[in-house]
Short mmCIF file of C-alpha atoms and ligand atoms in Angstrom, two decimals:
data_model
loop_
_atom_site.label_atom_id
_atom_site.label_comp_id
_atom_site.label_asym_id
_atom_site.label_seq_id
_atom_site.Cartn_x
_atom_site.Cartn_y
_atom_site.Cartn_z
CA UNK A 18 170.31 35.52 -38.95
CA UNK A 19 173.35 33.08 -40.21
CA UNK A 20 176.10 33.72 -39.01
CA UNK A 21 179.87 32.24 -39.36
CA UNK A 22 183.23 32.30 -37.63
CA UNK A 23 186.61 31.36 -38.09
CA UNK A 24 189.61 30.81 -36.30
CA UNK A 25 193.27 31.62 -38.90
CA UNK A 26 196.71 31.87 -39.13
CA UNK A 27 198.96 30.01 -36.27
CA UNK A 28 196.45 29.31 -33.14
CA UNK A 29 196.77 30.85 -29.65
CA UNK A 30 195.66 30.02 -26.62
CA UNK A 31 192.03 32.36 -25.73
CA UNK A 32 190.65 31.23 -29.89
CA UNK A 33 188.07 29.21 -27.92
CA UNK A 34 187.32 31.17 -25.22
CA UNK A 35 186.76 33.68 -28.13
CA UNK A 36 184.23 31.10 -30.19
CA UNK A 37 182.33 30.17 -26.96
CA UNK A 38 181.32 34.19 -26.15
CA UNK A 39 179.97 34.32 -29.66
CA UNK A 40 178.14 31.16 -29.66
CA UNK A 41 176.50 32.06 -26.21
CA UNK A 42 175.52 35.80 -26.99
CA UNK A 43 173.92 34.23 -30.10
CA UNK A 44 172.13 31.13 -28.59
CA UNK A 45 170.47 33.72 -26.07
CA UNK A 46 169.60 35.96 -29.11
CA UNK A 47 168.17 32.80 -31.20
CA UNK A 48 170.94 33.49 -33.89
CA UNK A 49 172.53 30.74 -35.64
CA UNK A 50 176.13 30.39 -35.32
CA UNK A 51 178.19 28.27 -38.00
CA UNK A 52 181.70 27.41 -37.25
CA UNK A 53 183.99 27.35 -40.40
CA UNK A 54 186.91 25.03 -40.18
CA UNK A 55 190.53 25.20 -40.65
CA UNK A 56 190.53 29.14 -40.92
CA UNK A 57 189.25 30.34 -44.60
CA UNK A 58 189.76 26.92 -46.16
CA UNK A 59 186.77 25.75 -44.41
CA UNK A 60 184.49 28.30 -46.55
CA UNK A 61 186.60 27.56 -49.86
CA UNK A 62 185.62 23.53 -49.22
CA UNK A 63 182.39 24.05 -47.32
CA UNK A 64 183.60 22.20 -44.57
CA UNK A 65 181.17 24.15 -41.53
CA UNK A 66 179.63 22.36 -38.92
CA UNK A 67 176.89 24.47 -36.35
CA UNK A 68 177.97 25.33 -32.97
CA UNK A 69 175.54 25.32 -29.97
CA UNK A 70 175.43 26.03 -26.45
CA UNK A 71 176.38 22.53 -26.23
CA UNK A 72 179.18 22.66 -28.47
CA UNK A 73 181.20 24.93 -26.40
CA UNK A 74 180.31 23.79 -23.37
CA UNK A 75 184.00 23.02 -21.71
CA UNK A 76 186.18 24.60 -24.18
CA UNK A 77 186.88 27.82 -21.90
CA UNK A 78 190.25 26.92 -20.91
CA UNK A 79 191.40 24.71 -23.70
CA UNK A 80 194.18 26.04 -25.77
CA UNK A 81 194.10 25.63 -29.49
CA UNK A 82 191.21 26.24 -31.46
CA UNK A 83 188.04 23.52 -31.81
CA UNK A 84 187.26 24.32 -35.37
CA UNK A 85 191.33 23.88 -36.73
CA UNK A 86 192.96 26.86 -38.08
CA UNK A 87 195.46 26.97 -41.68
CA UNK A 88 196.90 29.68 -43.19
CA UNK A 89 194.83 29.73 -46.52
CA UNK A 90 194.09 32.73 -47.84
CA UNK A 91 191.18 33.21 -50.21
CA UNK A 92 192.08 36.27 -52.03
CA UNK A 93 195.25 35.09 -53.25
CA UNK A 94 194.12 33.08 -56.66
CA UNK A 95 190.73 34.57 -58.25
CA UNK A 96 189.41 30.84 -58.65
CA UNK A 97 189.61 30.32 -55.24
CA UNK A 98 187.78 33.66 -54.37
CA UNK A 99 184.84 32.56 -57.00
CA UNK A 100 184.24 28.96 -55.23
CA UNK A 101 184.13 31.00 -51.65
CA UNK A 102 182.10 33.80 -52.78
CA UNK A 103 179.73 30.95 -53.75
CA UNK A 104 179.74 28.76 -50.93
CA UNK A 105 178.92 31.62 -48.87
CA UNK A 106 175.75 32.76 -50.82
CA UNK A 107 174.71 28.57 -50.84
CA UNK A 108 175.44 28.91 -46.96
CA UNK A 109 173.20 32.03 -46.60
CA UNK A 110 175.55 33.95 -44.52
CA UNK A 111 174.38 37.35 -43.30
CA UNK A 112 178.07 37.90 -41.91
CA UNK A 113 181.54 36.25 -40.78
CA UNK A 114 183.63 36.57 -37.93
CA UNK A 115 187.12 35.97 -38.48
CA UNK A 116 189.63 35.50 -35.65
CA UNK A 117 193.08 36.18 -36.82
CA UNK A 118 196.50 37.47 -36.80
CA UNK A 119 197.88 40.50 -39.33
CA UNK A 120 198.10 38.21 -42.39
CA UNK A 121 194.12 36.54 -41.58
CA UNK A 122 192.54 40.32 -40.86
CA UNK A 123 194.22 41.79 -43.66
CA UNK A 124 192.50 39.02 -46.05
CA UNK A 125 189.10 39.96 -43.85
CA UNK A 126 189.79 43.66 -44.95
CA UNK A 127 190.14 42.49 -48.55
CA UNK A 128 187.14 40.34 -48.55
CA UNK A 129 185.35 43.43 -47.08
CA UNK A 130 186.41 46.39 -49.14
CA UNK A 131 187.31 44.46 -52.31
CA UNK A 132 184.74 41.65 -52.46
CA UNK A 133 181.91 43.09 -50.21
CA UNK A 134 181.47 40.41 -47.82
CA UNK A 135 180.39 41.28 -44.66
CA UNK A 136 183.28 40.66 -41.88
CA UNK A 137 184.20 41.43 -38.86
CA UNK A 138 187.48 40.84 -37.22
CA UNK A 139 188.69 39.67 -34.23
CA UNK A 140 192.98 40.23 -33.33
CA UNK A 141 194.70 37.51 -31.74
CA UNK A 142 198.38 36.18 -31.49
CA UNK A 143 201.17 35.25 -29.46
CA UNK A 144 203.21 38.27 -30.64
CA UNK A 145 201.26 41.02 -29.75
CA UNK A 146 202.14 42.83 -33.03
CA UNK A 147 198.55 44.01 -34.05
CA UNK A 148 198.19 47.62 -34.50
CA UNK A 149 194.80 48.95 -33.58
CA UNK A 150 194.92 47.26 -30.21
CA UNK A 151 196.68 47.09 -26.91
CA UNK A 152 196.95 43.74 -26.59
CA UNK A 153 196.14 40.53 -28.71
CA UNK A 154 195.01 37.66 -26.54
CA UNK A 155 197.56 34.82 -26.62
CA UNK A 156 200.34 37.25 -25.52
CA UNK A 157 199.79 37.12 -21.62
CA UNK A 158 199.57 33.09 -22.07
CA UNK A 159 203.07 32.64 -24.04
CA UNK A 160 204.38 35.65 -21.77
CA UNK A 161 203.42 33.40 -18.09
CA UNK A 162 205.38 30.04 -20.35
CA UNK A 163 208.73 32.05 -20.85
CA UNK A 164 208.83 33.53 -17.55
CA UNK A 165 208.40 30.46 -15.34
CA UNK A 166 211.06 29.02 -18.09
CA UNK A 167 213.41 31.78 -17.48
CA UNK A 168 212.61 31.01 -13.51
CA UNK A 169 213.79 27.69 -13.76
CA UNK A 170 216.55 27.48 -15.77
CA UNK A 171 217.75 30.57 -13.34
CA UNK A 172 218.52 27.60 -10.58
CA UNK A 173 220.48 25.38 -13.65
CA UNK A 174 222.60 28.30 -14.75
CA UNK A 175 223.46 29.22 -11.62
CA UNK A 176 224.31 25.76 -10.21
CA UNK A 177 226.83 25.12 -13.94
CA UNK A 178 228.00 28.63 -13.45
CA UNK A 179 226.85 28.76 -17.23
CA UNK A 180 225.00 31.51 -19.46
CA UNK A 181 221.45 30.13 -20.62
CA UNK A 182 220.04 31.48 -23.61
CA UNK A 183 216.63 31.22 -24.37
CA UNK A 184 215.08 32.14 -27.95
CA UNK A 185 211.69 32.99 -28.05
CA UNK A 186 209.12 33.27 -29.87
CA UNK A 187 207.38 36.63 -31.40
CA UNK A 188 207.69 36.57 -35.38
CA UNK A 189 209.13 40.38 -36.13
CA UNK A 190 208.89 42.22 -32.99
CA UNK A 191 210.56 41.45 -29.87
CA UNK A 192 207.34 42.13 -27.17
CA UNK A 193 207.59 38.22 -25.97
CA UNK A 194 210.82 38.76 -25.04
CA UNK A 195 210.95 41.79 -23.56
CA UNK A 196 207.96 41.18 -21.29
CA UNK A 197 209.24 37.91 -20.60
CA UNK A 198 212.80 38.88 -20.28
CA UNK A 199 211.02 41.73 -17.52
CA UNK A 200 208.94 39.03 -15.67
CA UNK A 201 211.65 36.33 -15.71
CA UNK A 202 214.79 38.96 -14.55
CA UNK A 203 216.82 38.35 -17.70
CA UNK A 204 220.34 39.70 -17.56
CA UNK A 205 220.01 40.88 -21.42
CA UNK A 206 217.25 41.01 -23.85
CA UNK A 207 217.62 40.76 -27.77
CA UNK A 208 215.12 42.03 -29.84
CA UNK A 209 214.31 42.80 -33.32
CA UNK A 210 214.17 46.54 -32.61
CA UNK A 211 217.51 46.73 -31.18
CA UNK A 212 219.89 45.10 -33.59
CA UNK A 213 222.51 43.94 -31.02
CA UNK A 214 226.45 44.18 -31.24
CA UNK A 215 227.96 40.65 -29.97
CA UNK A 216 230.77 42.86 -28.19
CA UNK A 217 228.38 44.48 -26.02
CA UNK A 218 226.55 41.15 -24.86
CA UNK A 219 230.44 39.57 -24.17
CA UNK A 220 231.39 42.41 -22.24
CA UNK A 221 228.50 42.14 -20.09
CA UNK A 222 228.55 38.37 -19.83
CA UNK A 223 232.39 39.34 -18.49
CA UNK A 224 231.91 41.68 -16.31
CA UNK A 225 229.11 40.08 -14.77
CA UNK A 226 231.68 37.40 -14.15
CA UNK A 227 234.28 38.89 -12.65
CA UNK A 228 231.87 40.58 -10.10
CA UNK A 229 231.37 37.11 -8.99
CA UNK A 230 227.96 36.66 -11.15
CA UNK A 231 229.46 33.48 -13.50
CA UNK A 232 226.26 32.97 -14.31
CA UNK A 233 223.35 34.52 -17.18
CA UNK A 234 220.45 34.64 -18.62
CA UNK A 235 219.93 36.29 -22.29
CA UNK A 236 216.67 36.19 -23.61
CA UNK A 237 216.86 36.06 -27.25
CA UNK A 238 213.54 36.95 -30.06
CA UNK A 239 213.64 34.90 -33.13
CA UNK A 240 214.12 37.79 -35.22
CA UNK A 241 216.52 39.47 -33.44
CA UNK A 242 219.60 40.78 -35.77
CA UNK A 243 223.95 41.13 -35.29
CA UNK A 244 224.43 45.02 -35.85
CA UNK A 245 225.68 45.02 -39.30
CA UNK A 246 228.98 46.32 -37.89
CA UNK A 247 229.27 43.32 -35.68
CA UNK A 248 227.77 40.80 -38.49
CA UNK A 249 229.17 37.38 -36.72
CA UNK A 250 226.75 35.21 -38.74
CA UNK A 251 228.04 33.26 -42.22
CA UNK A 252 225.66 33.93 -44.73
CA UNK A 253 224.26 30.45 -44.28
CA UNK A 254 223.44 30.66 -41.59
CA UNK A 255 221.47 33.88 -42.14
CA UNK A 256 219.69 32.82 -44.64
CA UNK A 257 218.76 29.23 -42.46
CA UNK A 258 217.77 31.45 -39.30
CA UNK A 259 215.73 34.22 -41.45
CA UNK A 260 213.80 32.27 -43.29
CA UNK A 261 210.81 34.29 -44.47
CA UNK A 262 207.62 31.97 -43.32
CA UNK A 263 210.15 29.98 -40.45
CA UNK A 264 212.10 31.91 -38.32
CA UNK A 265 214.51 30.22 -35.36
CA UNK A 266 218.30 29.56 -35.21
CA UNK A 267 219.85 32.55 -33.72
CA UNK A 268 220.22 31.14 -29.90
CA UNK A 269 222.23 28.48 -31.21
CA UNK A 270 224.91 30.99 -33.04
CA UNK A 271 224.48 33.02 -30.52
CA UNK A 272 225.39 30.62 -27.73
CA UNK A 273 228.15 29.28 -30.06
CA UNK A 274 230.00 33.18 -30.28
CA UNK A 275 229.46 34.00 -26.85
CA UNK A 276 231.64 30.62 -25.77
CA UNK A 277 234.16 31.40 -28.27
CA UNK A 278 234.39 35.04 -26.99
CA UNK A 279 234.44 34.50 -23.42
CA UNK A 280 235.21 30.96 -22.60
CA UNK A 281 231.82 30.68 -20.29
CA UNK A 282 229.95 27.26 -20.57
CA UNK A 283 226.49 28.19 -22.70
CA UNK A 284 223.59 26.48 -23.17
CA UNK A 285 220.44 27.50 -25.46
CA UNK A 286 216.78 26.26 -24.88
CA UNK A 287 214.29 27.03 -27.64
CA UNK A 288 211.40 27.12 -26.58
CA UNK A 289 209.44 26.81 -29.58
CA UNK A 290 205.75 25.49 -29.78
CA UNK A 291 205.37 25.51 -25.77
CA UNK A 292 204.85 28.94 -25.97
CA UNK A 293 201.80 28.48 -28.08
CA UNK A 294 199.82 25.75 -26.64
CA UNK A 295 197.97 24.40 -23.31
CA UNK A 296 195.67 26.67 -21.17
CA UNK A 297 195.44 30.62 -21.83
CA UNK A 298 195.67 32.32 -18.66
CA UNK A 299 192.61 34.09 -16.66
CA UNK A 300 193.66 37.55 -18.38
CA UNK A 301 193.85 35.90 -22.23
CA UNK A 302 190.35 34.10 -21.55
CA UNK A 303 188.71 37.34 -20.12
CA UNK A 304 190.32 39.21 -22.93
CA UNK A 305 189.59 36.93 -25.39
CA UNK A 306 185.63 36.60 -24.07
CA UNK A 307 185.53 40.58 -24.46
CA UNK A 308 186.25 40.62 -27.87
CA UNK A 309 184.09 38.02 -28.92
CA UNK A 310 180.84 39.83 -27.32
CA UNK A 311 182.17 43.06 -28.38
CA UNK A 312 182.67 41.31 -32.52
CA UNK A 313 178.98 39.94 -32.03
CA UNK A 314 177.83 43.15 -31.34
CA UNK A 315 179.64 45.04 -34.44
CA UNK A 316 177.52 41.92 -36.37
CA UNK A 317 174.37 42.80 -34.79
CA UNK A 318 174.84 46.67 -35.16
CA UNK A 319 175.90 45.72 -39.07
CA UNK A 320 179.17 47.40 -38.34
CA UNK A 321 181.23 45.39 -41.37
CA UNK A 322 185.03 46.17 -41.82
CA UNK A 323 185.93 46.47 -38.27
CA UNK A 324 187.62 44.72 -35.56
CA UNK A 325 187.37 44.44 -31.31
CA UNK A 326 190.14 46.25 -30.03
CA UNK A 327 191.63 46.49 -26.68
CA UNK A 328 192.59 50.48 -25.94
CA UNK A 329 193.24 51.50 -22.32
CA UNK A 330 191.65 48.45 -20.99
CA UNK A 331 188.07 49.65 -22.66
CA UNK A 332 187.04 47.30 -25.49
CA UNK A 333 186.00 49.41 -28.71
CA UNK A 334 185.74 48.63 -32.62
CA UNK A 335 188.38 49.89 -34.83
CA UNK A 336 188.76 49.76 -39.20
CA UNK A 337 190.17 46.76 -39.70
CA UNK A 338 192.87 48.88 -42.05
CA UNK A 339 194.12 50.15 -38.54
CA UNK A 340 195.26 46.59 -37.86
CA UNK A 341 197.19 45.76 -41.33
CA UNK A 342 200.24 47.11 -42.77
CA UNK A 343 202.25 47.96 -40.57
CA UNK A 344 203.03 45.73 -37.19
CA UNK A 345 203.22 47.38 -33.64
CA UNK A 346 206.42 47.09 -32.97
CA UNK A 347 207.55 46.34 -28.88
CA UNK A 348 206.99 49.65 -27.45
CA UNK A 349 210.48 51.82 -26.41
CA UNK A 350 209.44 52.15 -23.00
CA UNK A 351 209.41 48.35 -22.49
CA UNK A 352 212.42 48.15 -23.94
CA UNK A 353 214.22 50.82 -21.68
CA UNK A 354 212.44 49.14 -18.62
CA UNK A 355 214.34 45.80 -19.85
CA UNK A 356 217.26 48.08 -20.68
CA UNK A 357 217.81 48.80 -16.94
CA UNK A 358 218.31 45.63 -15.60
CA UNK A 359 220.94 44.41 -18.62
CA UNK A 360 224.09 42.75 -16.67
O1 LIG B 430 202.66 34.29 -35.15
C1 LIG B 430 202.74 33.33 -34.15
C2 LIG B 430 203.98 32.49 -34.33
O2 LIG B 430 204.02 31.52 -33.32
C3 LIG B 430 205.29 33.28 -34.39
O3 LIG B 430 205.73 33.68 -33.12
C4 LIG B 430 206.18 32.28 -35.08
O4 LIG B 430 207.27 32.91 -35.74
C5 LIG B 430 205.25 31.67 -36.09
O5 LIG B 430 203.93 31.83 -35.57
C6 LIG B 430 205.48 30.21 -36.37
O6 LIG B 430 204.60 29.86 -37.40
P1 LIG B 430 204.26 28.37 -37.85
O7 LIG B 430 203.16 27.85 -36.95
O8 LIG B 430 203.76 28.52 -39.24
O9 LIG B 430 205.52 27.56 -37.74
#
């Protein structure tokens, strides 16, 4: 048996802790593992290279992904899909595993139900916005980098007497910040459930000074939105922070309305690309090893069209249409639990 696996869409840390459960079950098993690189682009220019035992030998807790990720996607332009379906037969693959966000596993469900290739699916991503699952791997990681940010720019803030916003990652949902915002003690959390009104988050910031708190922390999601009745943003600068593939821009207006409404001193970090990179944490690489058995098993067992999924901590295989469509937005109960601590 032949089989392949890809790592698409933006990386995470946990992609190779994912690749190096596969490649083991399959070395013990005598199966031959081919790693396609650069996510789906790999297959489209036959650009594979075999992985081994000794191949992923030390790649546990790197972050990042050893076989290059892109966002190509294969069923987008029928010429492409031809030159693919090829290289796969001239490959001999019996099946693919493809390790990948919303975007990635909805072009595995395509290739699948469309195209008949035989895939199976594997959910990761910072933003924890997968339906189907629990949690992606990834999250936990990016979750541990804004929390010890929030913990040290806590001792900055509070030494300037200054409010500190940090934007954060976490595409269309707000469950980076809200978990981080929880872990890290954040004063206020912004998130793209909760469209925010800019009088609220000044009143707050006020009150919380004259109680003899001059300083804050606001945690801020990418995506998070003004309340249209509140819309403080020009319509530049909506349409620079909103871009559709690049979001990032509202800390900075943010930071800019709160000193104009209440005179404090603010400051915005971004944090950016940090929260993506380095070392996954212990849970990410356990979580991360689970579902790569568990996706070598569903090849085994010939169970095409499905993904690993996380749900209530026991690791299962779900339709891969359960994860595309529509994104799991931050649960409401995390949100109330951030809710309680605002100012
Ligand atoms: O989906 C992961 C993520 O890091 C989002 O949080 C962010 O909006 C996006 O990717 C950035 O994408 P790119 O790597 O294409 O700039």
């Amino acid at each position: 048996m032949r089989i392949g696996i890809l790592t698409a869409g933006g990386d995470c840390p946990g992609l190779n802790a994912a690749i190096r459960a596969v490649v083991r079950c399959a070395s013990s098993d005598n199966v031959e593992i081919l790693g396609i690189r650069n996510g789906y682009l790999g297959l489209f220019e036959n650009d594979v290279i075999p992985l081994t035992r000794a191949t992923v030998t030390g790649i546990l807790p790197r972050g990042g992904t050893i076989l290059g990720t892109s966002r190509f996607n294969p069923t987008k332009d029928e010429n492409c899909l031809v030159q693919f379906k090829e290289n796969w037969k001239v490959l001999g693959l019996d099946g693919l595993i493809a390790v990948g966000g919303e975007g990635s596993l909805s072009a595995a469900h395509d290739l699948w139900h469309k195209h008949e290739l035989s895939l199976v699916g594997i959910p990761k991503t910072i933003d924890n916005d997968i339906s189907g699952t629990d949690f992606t791997f990834g999250f936990d990681t990016a979750v541990s980098i804004v929390t010890d940010a929030i913990d040290r720019l806590h001792s900055t803030a509070e030494s300037h007497h200054r409010v500190m916003v940090v934007e954060v990652m976490g595409r269309h949902t707000g469950w980076i910040a809200a978990y981080g915002g929880i872990a890290g003690g954040a004063d206020v959390v912004l998130v793209p459930e909760h469209p925010f009104r800019i009088s609220h988050v000044c009143d707050l910031l006020a009150r919380r000074k004259n109680d003899g708190r001059a300083f804050s922390i606001i945690v801020v999601a990418e995506d998070a939105h003004p309340h249209p009745d509140e819309a403080f943003l020009t319509e530049e600068q909506t349409n620079t922070i909103y871009r559709h593939h690049r979001l990032g821009g509202i800390g900075e207006a943010l930071a800019a309305e709160i000193e104009r409404c209440t005179d404090i001193q603010t400051r915005v970090t971004k944090l950016g690309y940090v929260q993506r990179g380095g070392s996954p944490t212990a849970f990410d690489r356990i979580l991360a090893t689970r579902f790569g058995i568990k996706a070598y098993e569903m090849v085994r067992g010939g169970q095409w069209g499905q993904m690993a999924a996380l749900r209530a901590n026991r690791i299962v295989s779900v339709p891969l249409i359960e994860a595309i469509g529509n994104l799991k937005r931050l649960d409401e109960e995390i949100y109330r639990i951030a809710e309680i601590f605002f100012g």
